[in-house]
Amino acid sequence: MTFRFERGEENPLGLPRGLGDGLILRWGQPTDRDASVEFNGRVFGEEGEPDEGVAFATQDWMSGQHPTVGPGDFTLVVDENQGGKIVSSMTLISQTWAYDGVEFKVGRPEAIGTDPEYRRKGLVRQQFELIHARSAARGELMQVIGGIPWYYRQFGYNLALEQPGQRDLFWANISELAGDQTETYHLRPATSDDIGLLSRLYALHCASSLVTQRRSEAEWRFSLSVVHPKSLDRHRFSLVEDAAGEVVGYLGLDYLPNTISVREMAVLPGHPMRLVCEFVTRALKTLSDERAIAENKSAPSGGAAFSLGTSHPAYTALAWQLGRQNPPHAWEIRIPNLPAFLRQIAPVLEKRLQESVFDGYSGTLGLNFYRSNLTLGLERGKLTEVETPSTLDESEAAFPGPTFLQLLLGYRSLADLEYADADCTVSNERTRVLLDALFPRLPSSVAALA
């Protein structure tokens, strides 16, 4: 049997492939939509209750309308002895992200699930091999998963990029209007006609983040107009307008089971951040009340959450009204070709050198990863060489396991890594200052749309 795909690929990577005992590994097809929706909803559900969010997200990904993922981006393991039913599945979502403004391609494996009766047969591992191969063929320099702890380490992933932390807002702390006051601002849902303005506001939101997701017009349009209201990927975007109807800011909201989370927020320059944020707290209370009524809940939630990373102007504007910072988790990251990634972000590294005491520096920096190593060659402040020598000699710093990725992506500082792992070593102070200049600790808050 030969499978064809929307992008013109025919039988890529040798599929379908027999795995024994009637199991067949193949790429998805449009005709698999209903079965994939049922499978993912069931596998990710609990106690016999399907997970509607995952099910509707799968429906969207399989719809043929998504700008970066379609039926052919699913791997499926089917059991021919059970009428071809799906027993394991995975999806590859392709995106563009940026490192301090320098774009690079990313692959996001998602909806990774196996029927309980078919687990511990290596089915996920075989699908990862295919997903990674397809991602590499697309020039994607990084793969990213926001999944369960530890499990994905066995497939080459490590916690290395900050996910948004959050600060809680309790309704008791919101600033109520005085009896004779009226709201200066109001919210209205964003539409596809607002994409240009949303893009500008989103850029402001991302300004303090080292790593960000780029969003094309097609991705914005899909999120605003196509995605199912109950999908896991449903993000509600609202514009904040003043009394004259002029847009002053925006919110990106997630309706989680027991709260509303502000995942994105920006206010245009020239408008008072404090006043806009105080309005937002009251608007969140109103939205929560409306949601409780719509869902027939006896009482609304006790508050909301601002999930904007470890630092954001809204945190300063609301100050004591927000609870303590809940420590952020991390994205699980795989960079299979580290030299290629470093070459891609060379303009960032060169700019950091230019702004440091190493402006115009020439020399080499040897990095030892214990099972491999890397040499960076610098000539008058330019990255001219990224090589992987065959020996582990001549290195000035050593980084065990995934620790260098944590440094590279701003998740941990060099001092953090040295404190946490005695095998992370630096040979001299000059190298330490150089590493600090090249790889400073910087926050990231990637609220990635799928």
Short mmCIF file of C-alpha atoms in Angstrom, two decimals:
data_model
loop_
_atom_site.label_atom_id
_atom_site.label_comp_id
_atom_site.label_asym_id
_atom_site.label_seq_id
_atom_site.Cartn_x
_atom_site.Cartn_y
_atom_site.Cartn_z
CA MET A 1 0.00 0.00 0.00
CA THR A 2 1.26 3.51 -0.88
CA PHE A 3 0.33 6.58 1.13
CA ARG A 4 0.24 10.09 -0.28
CA PHE A 5 0.38 13.35 1.65
CA GLU A 6 -0.75 16.91 1.16
CA ARG A 7 2.85 18.11 0.77
CA GLY A 8 3.63 15.71 -2.07
CA GLU A 9 5.62 13.16 -0.09
CA GLU A 10 5.14 9.57 -1.12
CA ASN A 11 5.83 6.75 1.34
CA PRO A 12 8.33 8.83 3.38
CA LEU A 13 10.78 7.03 5.67
CA GLY A 14 9.73 3.59 4.48
CA LEU A 15 6.22 3.47 5.92
CA PRO A 16 4.00 1.57 6.42
CA ARG A 17 6.17 -0.79 8.46
CA GLY A 18 5.22 -4.08 10.08
CA LEU A 19 6.14 -4.34 13.77
CA GLY A 20 5.00 -7.94 14.34
CA ASP A 21 1.89 -9.38 16.00
CA GLY A 22 -0.30 -7.60 13.47
CA LEU A 23 0.94 -4.09 14.40
CA ILE A 24 1.54 -1.65 11.55
CA LEU A 25 3.31 1.70 11.88
CA ARG A 26 2.20 4.26 9.30
CA TRP A 27 1.54 7.93 8.69
CA GLY A 28 -1.92 9.32 9.22
CA GLN A 29 -4.45 10.04 6.49
CA PRO A 30 -7.52 12.32 6.37
CA THR A 31 -9.71 9.25 6.75
CA ASP A 32 -8.12 8.62 10.18
CA ARG A 33 -9.63 11.78 11.68
CA ASP A 34 -12.58 10.30 13.56
CA ALA A 35 -10.59 7.33 14.87
CA SER A 36 -7.72 9.61 15.98
CA VAL A 37 -10.12 11.97 17.76
CA GLU A 38 -11.70 9.05 19.61
CA PHE A 39 -8.33 7.49 20.44
CA ASN A 40 -6.70 10.64 21.81
CA GLY A 41 -9.78 11.63 23.77
CA ARG A 42 -9.94 8.21 25.38
CA VAL A 43 -6.21 7.71 26.05
CA PHE A 44 -5.77 11.15 27.64
CA GLY A 45 -9.03 10.98 29.58
CA GLU A 46 -9.48 9.72 33.12
CA GLU A 47 -11.83 7.14 34.64
CA GLY A 48 -13.79 6.59 31.47
CA GLU A 49 -14.25 10.32 30.76
CA PRO A 50 -12.70 11.37 27.42
CA ASP A 51 -10.46 14.44 27.44
CA GLU A 52 -12.50 16.83 25.30
CA GLY A 53 -9.68 19.36 25.01
CA VAL A 54 -7.27 16.85 23.45
CA ALA A 55 -10.02 15.32 21.30
CA PHE A 56 -11.03 18.65 19.76
CA ALA A 57 -7.37 19.68 19.32
CA THR A 58 -6.84 16.43 17.39
CA GLN A 59 -9.88 17.25 15.27
CA ASP A 60 -8.39 20.66 14.45
CA TRP A 61 -4.98 19.19 13.60
CA MET A 62 -6.62 16.61 11.35
CA SER A 63 -8.95 19.12 9.70
CA GLY A 64 -6.64 20.12 6.87
CA GLN A 65 -7.11 23.78 7.85
CA HIS A 66 -4.23 24.09 10.31
CA PRO A 67 -1.34 26.09 8.80
CA THR A 68 1.49 23.85 10.06
CA VAL A 69 0.08 20.39 10.83
CA GLY A 70 -2.18 17.96 9.00
CA PRO A 71 -3.17 14.28 8.94
CA GLY A 72 0.16 13.29 7.39
CA ASP A 73 2.01 14.66 10.43
CA PHE A 74 0.54 11.93 12.64
CA THR A 75 2.28 8.63 13.24
CA LEU A 76 -0.16 5.82 13.92
CA VAL A 77 0.36 2.27 15.14
CA VAL A 78 -2.66 0.18 14.20
CA ASP A 79 -3.52 -3.40 15.12
CA GLU A 80 -4.64 -5.32 12.03
CA ASN A 81 -5.79 -8.18 14.28
CA GLN A 82 -8.31 -5.74 15.81
CA GLY A 83 -9.70 -4.33 12.58
CA GLY A 84 -6.97 -1.73 12.16
CA LYS A 85 -7.74 0.13 15.40
CA ILE A 86 -5.28 2.79 16.53
CA VAL A 87 -3.23 1.67 19.54
CA SER A 88 -0.51 4.35 19.64
CA SER A 89 -0.10 7.78 18.09
CA MET A 90 2.03 10.93 17.97
CA THR A 91 1.80 14.27 16.19
CA LEU A 92 4.47 16.67 14.87
CA ILE A 93 3.60 20.38 14.95
CA SER A 94 6.06 22.57 13.04
CA GLN A 95 6.66 26.12 14.19
CA THR A 96 9.10 29.02 14.00
CA TRP A 97 10.64 30.34 17.21
CA ALA A 98 13.28 32.99 17.81
CA TYR A 99 16.34 33.30 20.06
CA ASP A 100 16.77 36.98 20.94
CA GLY A 101 15.20 37.81 17.58
CA VAL A 102 17.04 35.23 15.45
CA GLU A 103 14.53 32.81 13.99
CA PHE A 104 14.90 29.04 13.86
CA LYS A 105 12.57 26.17 13.04
CA VAL A 106 11.06 24.02 15.79
CA GLY A 107 9.26 20.70 15.83
CA ARG A 108 6.80 20.00 18.65
CA PRO A 109 5.85 16.34 19.23
CA GLU A 110 2.41 16.39 20.82
CA ALA A 111 -0.45 14.05 21.78
CA ILE A 112 1.95 11.18 22.52
CA GLY A 113 -0.21 8.32 23.71
CA THR A 114 -0.53 4.53 23.74
CA ASP A 115 -3.44 2.28 24.64
CA PRO A 116 -2.70 0.77 28.09
CA GLU A 117 -2.83 -2.79 26.69
CA TYR A 118 -0.05 -1.99 24.20
CA ARG A 119 2.42 -0.18 26.42
CA ARG A 120 6.03 -1.26 27.10
CA LYS A 121 6.43 -2.55 23.56
CA GLY A 122 8.71 0.27 22.35
CA LEU A 123 5.99 1.81 20.17
CA VAL A 124 6.67 5.38 21.33
CA ARG A 125 10.40 5.01 20.71
CA GLN A 126 9.85 3.89 17.12
CA GLN A 127 7.51 6.81 16.49
CA PHE A 128 10.00 9.27 17.96
CA GLU A 129 12.62 8.04 15.49
CA LEU A 130 10.27 8.88 12.63
CA ILE A 131 9.13 12.20 14.07
CA HIS A 132 12.74 13.25 14.68
CA ALA A 133 13.73 12.25 11.15
CA ARG A 134 10.85 14.21 9.64
CA SER A 135 11.63 17.21 11.84
CA ALA A 136 15.28 17.13 10.75
CA ALA A 137 14.25 16.90 7.09
CA ARG A 138 12.30 20.14 7.56
CA GLY A 139 15.38 21.90 8.93
CA GLU A 140 14.01 22.10 12.46
CA LEU A 141 16.97 22.69 14.79
CA MET A 142 15.07 22.06 18.01
CA GLN A 143 12.33 19.76 19.26
CA VAL A 144 10.21 20.87 22.21
CA ILE A 145 7.82 19.03 24.51
CA GLY A 146 5.81 20.46 27.40
CA GLY A 147 5.08 17.04 28.84
CA ILE A 148 5.38 14.94 31.95
CA PRO A 149 8.59 15.00 34.05
CA TRP A 150 11.51 12.68 33.26
CA TYR A 151 9.77 10.37 30.75
CA TYR A 152 11.06 12.10 27.63
CA ARG A 153 14.67 12.13 28.81
CA GLN A 154 14.99 8.61 27.42
CA PHE A 155 14.32 10.05 23.95
CA GLY A 156 16.95 12.78 24.16
CA TYR A 157 14.96 15.57 25.84
CA ASN A 158 15.98 17.58 28.89
CA LEU A 159 14.46 20.38 30.97
CA ALA A 160 16.28 23.39 29.60
CA LEU A 161 13.91 26.28 28.76
CA GLU A 162 11.80 28.20 31.23
CA GLN A 163 8.04 27.80 31.04
CA PRO A 164 5.81 30.58 32.37
CA GLY A 165 5.51 30.62 36.12
CA GLN A 166 2.53 32.35 37.64
CA ARG A 167 1.34 34.70 40.35
CA ASP A 168 -2.14 34.21 41.76
CA LEU A 169 -4.79 36.90 41.96
CA PHE A 170 -7.42 36.48 44.70
CA TRP A 171 -10.69 38.34 44.29
CA ALA A 172 -10.30 39.82 47.77
CA ASN A 173 -7.29 41.77 46.46
CA ILE A 174 -8.84 43.40 43.41
CA SER A 175 -9.27 47.19 43.41
CA GLU A 176 -12.98 47.97 43.39
CA LEU A 177 -14.26 51.18 41.83
CA ALA A 178 -15.67 53.85 44.12
CA GLY A 179 -19.44 54.24 44.09
CA ASP A 180 -19.47 57.16 41.62
CA GLN A 181 -16.76 55.81 39.32
CA THR A 182 -17.23 54.06 35.99
CA GLU A 183 -14.77 51.91 34.07
CA THR A 184 -12.32 53.75 31.85
CA TYR A 185 -11.71 50.63 29.78
CA HIS A 186 -13.59 47.64 28.43
CA LEU A 187 -12.74 44.31 26.79
CA ARG A 188 -13.81 43.10 23.40
CA PRO A 189 -12.95 39.79 21.72
CA ALA A 190 -10.24 40.05 19.08
CA THR A 191 -11.11 39.00 15.53
CA SER A 192 -9.15 38.26 12.38
CA ASP A 193 -9.46 41.94 11.45
CA ASP A 194 -7.21 42.74 14.45
CA ILE A 195 -4.25 40.55 13.42
CA GLY A 196 -1.96 43.47 12.56
CA LEU A 197 -2.58 45.15 15.91
CA LEU A 198 -2.35 41.85 17.80
CA SER A 199 1.03 41.19 16.19
CA ARG A 200 2.31 44.55 17.41
CA LEU A 201 1.01 43.95 20.93
CA TYR A 202 2.38 40.41 20.95
CA ALA A 203 5.83 41.78 20.07
CA LEU A 204 5.61 44.03 23.15
CA HIS A 205 4.63 41.04 25.28
CA CYS A 206 7.67 39.10 23.99
CA ALA A 207 10.12 41.96 24.40
CA SER A 208 11.60 40.71 27.68
CA SER A 209 11.73 37.03 26.64
CA LEU A 210 14.91 35.41 25.31
CA VAL A 211 13.06 32.66 23.42
CA THR A 212 9.75 33.40 21.73
CA GLN A 213 7.35 31.84 19.25
CA ARG A 214 6.86 33.62 15.95
CA ARG A 215 3.27 33.71 14.71
CA SER A 216 2.39 34.02 11.07
CA GLU A 217 -0.82 35.64 9.89
CA ALA A 218 -2.13 32.15 9.07
CA GLU A 219 -1.44 30.96 12.63
CA TRP A 220 -3.17 34.00 14.11
CA ARG A 221 -6.13 33.52 11.77
CA PHE A 222 -6.48 29.84 12.65
CA SER A 223 -6.38 30.57 16.39
CA LEU A 224 -8.94 33.38 16.11
CA SER A 225 -11.34 31.88 13.59
CA VAL A 226 -11.00 28.11 13.19
CA VAL A 227 -9.89 26.38 16.38
CA HIS A 228 -12.72 24.58 18.18
CA PRO A 229 -14.03 26.45 21.28
CA LYS A 230 -13.39 23.40 23.48
CA SER A 231 -9.94 22.57 22.07
CA LEU A 232 -6.92 22.29 24.32
CA ASP A 233 -5.37 24.88 21.99
CA ARG A 234 -8.20 27.37 22.40
CA HIS A 235 -6.68 30.68 23.51
CA ARG A 236 -9.02 33.64 23.92
CA PHE A 237 -7.59 36.97 22.81
CA SER A 238 -9.23 40.18 23.94
CA LEU A 239 -8.39 43.80 23.24
CA VAL A 240 -8.51 46.46 25.96
CA GLU A 241 -10.15 49.62 24.66
CA ASP A 242 -10.63 53.02 26.26
CA ALA A 243 -13.90 54.96 26.38
CA ALA A 244 -13.26 56.31 22.88
CA GLY A 245 -12.87 52.81 21.47
CA GLU A 246 -9.10 53.12 21.01
CA VAL A 247 -7.08 49.96 21.67
CA VAL A 248 -4.61 50.36 24.54
CA GLY A 249 -3.60 46.71 25.15
CA TYR A 250 -4.48 43.05 24.86
CA LEU A 251 -4.88 39.85 26.86
CA GLY A 252 -4.30 36.23 25.92
CA LEU A 253 -6.45 34.08 28.21
CA ASP A 254 -6.65 30.35 28.90
CA TYR A 255 -9.79 28.99 30.52
CA LEU A 256 -8.39 26.24 32.73
CA PRO A 257 -10.63 23.84 34.71
CA ASN A 258 -10.68 25.91 37.91
CA THR A 259 -9.32 29.30 36.94
CA ILE A 260 -8.67 31.80 34.17
CA SER A 261 -5.01 32.29 33.35
CA VAL A 262 -3.56 35.42 31.74
CA ARG A 263 -0.89 33.96 29.46
CA GLU A 264 -0.13 37.10 27.42
CA MET A 265 -0.50 40.79 28.13
CA ALA A 266 0.80 44.07 26.80
CA VAL A 267 -0.11 47.74 27.04
CA LEU A 268 0.80 50.22 24.32
CA PRO A 269 3.34 52.93 25.24
CA GLY A 270 1.77 56.11 26.54
CA HIS A 271 -0.99 54.38 28.48
CA PRO A 272 -0.94 53.84 32.28
CA MET A 273 0.02 50.23 32.99
CA ARG A 274 -1.20 50.42 36.58
CA LEU A 275 -4.70 51.62 35.66
CA VAL A 276 -5.04 49.10 32.83
CA CYS A 277 -3.92 46.25 35.11
CA GLU A 278 -6.39 47.26 37.82
CA PHE A 279 -9.16 47.20 35.21
CA VAL A 280 -7.98 43.75 34.07
CA THR A 281 -8.35 42.35 37.59
CA ARG A 282 -11.99 43.51 37.70
CA ALA A 283 -12.61 42.21 34.17
CA LEU A 284 -11.25 38.79 35.16
CA LYS A 285 -13.70 38.68 38.07
CA THR A 286 -16.57 39.47 35.69
CA LEU A 287 -15.43 36.79 33.23
CA SER A 288 -15.16 34.27 36.05
CA ASP A 289 -18.68 35.05 37.24
CA GLU A 290 -20.06 34.73 33.70
CA ARG A 291 -18.25 31.45 33.25
CA ALA A 292 -19.69 30.05 36.48
CA ILE A 293 -23.21 30.91 35.32
CA ALA A 294 -22.64 29.42 31.86
CA GLU A 295 -21.27 26.19 33.36
CA ASN A 296 -23.94 26.00 36.07
CA LYS A 297 -21.41 26.15 38.88
CA SER A 298 -22.70 26.96 42.34
CA ALA A 299 -19.89 29.46 42.93
CA PRO A 300 -17.17 31.07 40.82
CA SER A 301 -13.50 30.37 41.42
CA GLY A 302 -11.69 32.24 44.15
CA GLY A 303 -9.32 34.00 41.80
CA ALA A 304 -7.31 34.03 38.58
CA ALA A 305 -3.66 33.64 37.63
CA PHE A 306 -1.11 35.76 35.80
CA SER A 307 1.14 33.25 34.00
CA LEU A 308 3.57 35.69 32.47
CA GLY A 309 6.93 34.20 33.38
CA THR A 310 9.21 35.20 36.19
CA SER A 311 9.09 38.91 35.35
CA HIS A 312 6.55 41.13 33.62
CA PRO A 313 5.48 44.79 33.98
CA ALA A 314 2.05 43.63 35.17
CA TYR A 315 3.66 42.08 38.24
CA THR A 316 5.18 45.43 39.16
CA ALA A 317 1.99 47.33 38.40
CA LEU A 318 -0.17 45.10 40.61
CA ALA A 319 2.50 44.65 43.28
CA TRP A 320 0.93 43.48 46.56
CA GLN A 321 -2.35 42.45 44.88
CA LEU A 322 -0.69 39.32 43.50
CA GLY A 323 0.53 36.33 45.46
CA ARG A 324 4.09 35.08 45.53
CA GLN A 325 5.73 33.80 42.37
CA ASN A 326 4.98 30.12 41.80
CA PRO A 327 8.22 28.68 40.42
CA PRO A 328 8.03 27.97 36.69
CA HIS A 329 8.52 24.50 35.24
CA ALA A 330 10.50 24.00 32.05
CA TRP A 331 10.08 22.94 28.45
CA GLU A 332 11.79 19.68 27.54
CA ILE A 333 14.30 20.44 24.81
CA ARG A 334 16.21 18.40 22.24
CA ILE A 335 18.89 20.02 20.05
CA PRO A 336 20.33 17.16 17.97
CA ASN A 337 22.82 19.32 16.07
CA LEU A 338 24.27 21.78 18.56
CA PRO A 339 26.90 23.23 16.15
CA ALA A 340 24.14 24.06 13.63
CA PHE A 341 22.08 25.79 16.30
CA LEU A 342 25.06 27.83 17.50
CA ARG A 343 25.83 28.90 13.92
CA GLN A 344 22.21 29.96 13.54
CA ILE A 345 22.32 32.22 16.59
CA ALA A 346 25.84 33.54 15.89
CA PRO A 347 24.56 37.14 15.44
CA VAL A 348 23.24 37.09 19.01
CA LEU A 349 26.50 35.75 20.45
CA GLU A 350 28.53 38.31 18.52
CA LYS A 351 26.30 41.14 19.75
CA ARG A 352 26.73 39.96 23.34
CA LEU A 353 30.50 40.00 22.93
CA GLN A 354 30.38 43.46 21.41
CA GLU A 355 28.48 44.74 24.44
CA SER A 356 30.86 43.10 26.92
CA VAL A 357 34.49 43.44 27.98
CA PHE A 358 35.28 40.93 25.20
CA ASP A 359 34.45 43.35 22.38
CA GLY A 360 36.71 42.47 19.45
CA TYR A 361 37.95 39.28 21.12
CA SER A 362 39.93 36.65 19.19
CA GLY A 363 40.55 33.16 20.53
CA THR A 364 39.00 29.74 21.05
CA LEU A 365 36.67 28.34 23.67
CA GLY A 366 36.76 24.58 24.25
CA LEU A 367 33.67 22.99 25.80
CA ASN A 368 33.82 19.45 27.18
CA PHE A 369 30.54 17.51 27.39
CA TYR A 370 32.35 14.40 28.70
CA ARG A 371 31.17 12.19 25.82
CA SER A 372 31.84 14.83 23.18
CA ASN A 373 33.20 18.31 22.93
CA LEU A 374 32.89 21.54 21.00
CA THR A 375 35.26 24.32 20.05
CA LEU A 376 34.11 27.86 19.33
CA GLY A 377 36.52 29.94 17.28
CA LEU A 378 36.26 33.72 17.58
CA GLU A 379 37.99 36.24 15.36
CA ARG A 380 37.71 39.92 16.25
CA GLY A 381 34.38 39.28 17.95
CA LYS A 382 32.96 37.15 15.15
CA LEU A 383 32.08 33.45 15.49
CA THR A 384 34.16 31.92 12.71
CA GLU A 385 34.30 28.29 13.80
CA VAL A 386 32.07 25.75 15.50
CA GLU A 387 33.81 22.40 15.43
CA THR A 388 33.54 19.03 17.20
CA PRO A 389 37.13 17.77 17.66
CA SER A 390 37.68 14.03 18.09
CA THR A 391 39.53 14.42 21.39
CA LEU A 392 38.37 15.83 24.72
CA ASP A 393 41.60 17.74 25.32
CA GLU A 394 42.09 21.49 25.28
CA SER A 395 38.79 22.39 26.91
CA GLU A 396 38.30 25.32 29.27
CA ALA A 397 34.90 24.31 30.66
CA ALA A 398 33.02 21.05 31.25
CA PHE A 399 29.26 20.53 31.22
CA PRO A 400 27.78 17.14 32.14
CA GLY A 401 24.51 15.88 30.71
CA PRO A 402 22.05 18.58 29.65
CA THR A 403 23.61 21.39 31.65
CA PHE A 404 25.01 23.28 28.65
CA LEU A 405 21.52 23.48 27.09
CA GLN A 406 20.29 25.11 30.30
CA LEU A 407 23.09 27.69 30.00
CA LEU A 408 22.51 28.21 26.28
CA LEU A 409 18.77 28.86 26.69
CA GLY A 410 19.10 31.17 29.67
CA TYR A 411 17.41 28.74 32.05
CA ARG A 412 20.35 28.64 34.46
CA SER A 413 23.40 30.85 34.97
CA LEU A 414 26.91 29.45 34.98
CA ALA A 415 27.05 30.01 38.75
CA ASP A 416 23.77 28.09 39.15
CA LEU A 417 25.18 25.13 37.24
CA GLU A 418 28.47 25.10 39.18
CA TYR A 419 26.55 25.17 42.45
CA ALA A 420 24.19 22.35 41.48
CA ASP A 421 26.67 19.98 39.79
CA ALA A 422 30.26 19.46 40.87
CA ASP A 423 31.03 18.02 37.43
CA CYS A 424 30.34 21.42 35.88
CA THR A 425 33.76 23.06 35.98
CA VAL A 426 35.51 26.12 34.57
CA SER A 427 39.29 26.20 34.33
CA ASN A 428 39.90 29.91 35.00
CA GLU A 429 38.24 33.24 35.71
CA ARG A 430 38.81 34.55 32.19
CA THR A 431 36.74 31.69 30.78
CA ARG A 432 34.05 32.26 33.38
CA VAL A 433 33.68 35.92 32.37
CA LEU A 434 33.60 34.94 28.69
CA LEU A 435 30.89 32.33 29.28
CA ASP A 436 28.85 34.80 31.31
CA ALA A 437 29.08 37.28 28.42
CA LEU A 438 28.06 34.71 25.80
CA PHE A 439 25.34 32.95 27.80
CA PRO A 440 23.71 35.19 30.45
CA ARG A 441 20.79 34.03 32.58
CA LEU A 442 17.69 35.45 30.85
CA PRO A 443 13.96 34.75 31.29
CA SER A 444 11.75 33.20 28.64
CA SER A 445 7.96 33.01 28.57
CA VAL A 446 6.89 30.98 25.56
CA ALA A 447 3.11 30.51 25.56
CA ALA A 448 3.21 28.53 22.33
CA LEU A 449 0.09 28.29 20.20
CA ALA A 450 -0.21 24.91 18.49
#
